[in-house]
Structures are given as C-alpha cells and as structure tokens.
XYZ file of C-alpha atoms in Angstrom:
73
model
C -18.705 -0.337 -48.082
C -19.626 -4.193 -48.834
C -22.408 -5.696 -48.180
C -25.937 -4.534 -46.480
C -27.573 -6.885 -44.281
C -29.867 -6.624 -41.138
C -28.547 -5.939 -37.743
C -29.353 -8.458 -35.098
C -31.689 -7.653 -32.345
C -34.591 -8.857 -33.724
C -35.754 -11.747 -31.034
C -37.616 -9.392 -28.461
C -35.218 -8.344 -26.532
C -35.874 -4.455 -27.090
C -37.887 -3.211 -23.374
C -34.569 -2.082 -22.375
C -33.229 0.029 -25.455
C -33.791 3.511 -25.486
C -36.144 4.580 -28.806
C -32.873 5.834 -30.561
C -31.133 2.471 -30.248
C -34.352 0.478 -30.904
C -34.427 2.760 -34.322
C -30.721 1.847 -35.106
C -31.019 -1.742 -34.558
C -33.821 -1.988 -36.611
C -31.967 -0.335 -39.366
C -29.251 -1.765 -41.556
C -25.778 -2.308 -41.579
C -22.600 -2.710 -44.201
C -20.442 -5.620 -43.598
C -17.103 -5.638 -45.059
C -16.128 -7.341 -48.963
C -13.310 -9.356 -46.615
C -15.795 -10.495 -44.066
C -18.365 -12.092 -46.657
C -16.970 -15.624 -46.791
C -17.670 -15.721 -43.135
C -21.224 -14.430 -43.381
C -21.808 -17.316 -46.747
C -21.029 -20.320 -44.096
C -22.077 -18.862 -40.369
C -25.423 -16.906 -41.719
C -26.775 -18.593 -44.881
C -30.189 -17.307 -43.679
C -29.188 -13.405 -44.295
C -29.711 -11.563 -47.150
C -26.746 -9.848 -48.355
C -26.951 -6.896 -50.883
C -23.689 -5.305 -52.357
C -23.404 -1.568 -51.883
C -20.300 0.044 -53.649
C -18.639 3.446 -52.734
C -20.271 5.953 -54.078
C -18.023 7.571 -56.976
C -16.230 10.439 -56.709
C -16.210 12.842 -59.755
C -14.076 15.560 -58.219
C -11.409 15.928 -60.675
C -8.599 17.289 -58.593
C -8.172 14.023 -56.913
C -7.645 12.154 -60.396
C -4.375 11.231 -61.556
C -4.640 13.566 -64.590
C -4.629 16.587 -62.384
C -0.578 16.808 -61.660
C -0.050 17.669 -65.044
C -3.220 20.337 -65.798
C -2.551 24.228 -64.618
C -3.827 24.911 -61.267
C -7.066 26.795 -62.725
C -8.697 25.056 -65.359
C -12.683 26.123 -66.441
C-alpha cells in the first residue's frame, strides 16, 4: 500500500492490447511509501493519493491474545 497514481499507457499506443490489458492500464496503481521521493522529482505532473492498509480487527492476531484463554465470547 502507498500511494495511488495512474498507470502509464495513456499516449495512444493501445491497437495492440488485448481489451483486458487496455482495461488494466487504464486503471490505477499503488506505488510504494519508499518509492515516493522518486515519483516528487521524476513525475511532478502525477497525482499521488495515499491509500493505507486496510485495518485488521481480528483479535487473535493482537498482541493481547497470548495471554487470553483459547475461547473467549
């Protein structure tokens, strides 16, 4: 997860692509936290949005779960 931003493709160069690719590069795409430096200074024309991992609420994956019973409800 990081940040969204448009796939390239975009300068006509679709007669060739099948209609699945042609769907997929029109999509979007996540571009790494690490990776946005590179993106502020080589792209400045792309739009970045952040996009976080989604949060997971399952509580057996928490630290607090070693020291609960194994059946709790």
């Amino acid at each position: 997860f990081g940040w969204q931003r448009l796939r390239s493709g975009r300068n006509g160069e679709k007669e060739n692509l099948t209609h699945k690719q042609l769907k997929r590069t029109m999509g979007y795409t996540f571009v790494s936290r690490d990776d946005l430096w590179k993106f502020r200074f080589q792209l400045p024309s792309h739009i970045l949005r952040l996009r976080d991992a989604p949060i997971n609420r399952n509580p057996n994956i928490r630290k607090i779960r070693r020291s609960l019973p194994s059946y709790f409800g």
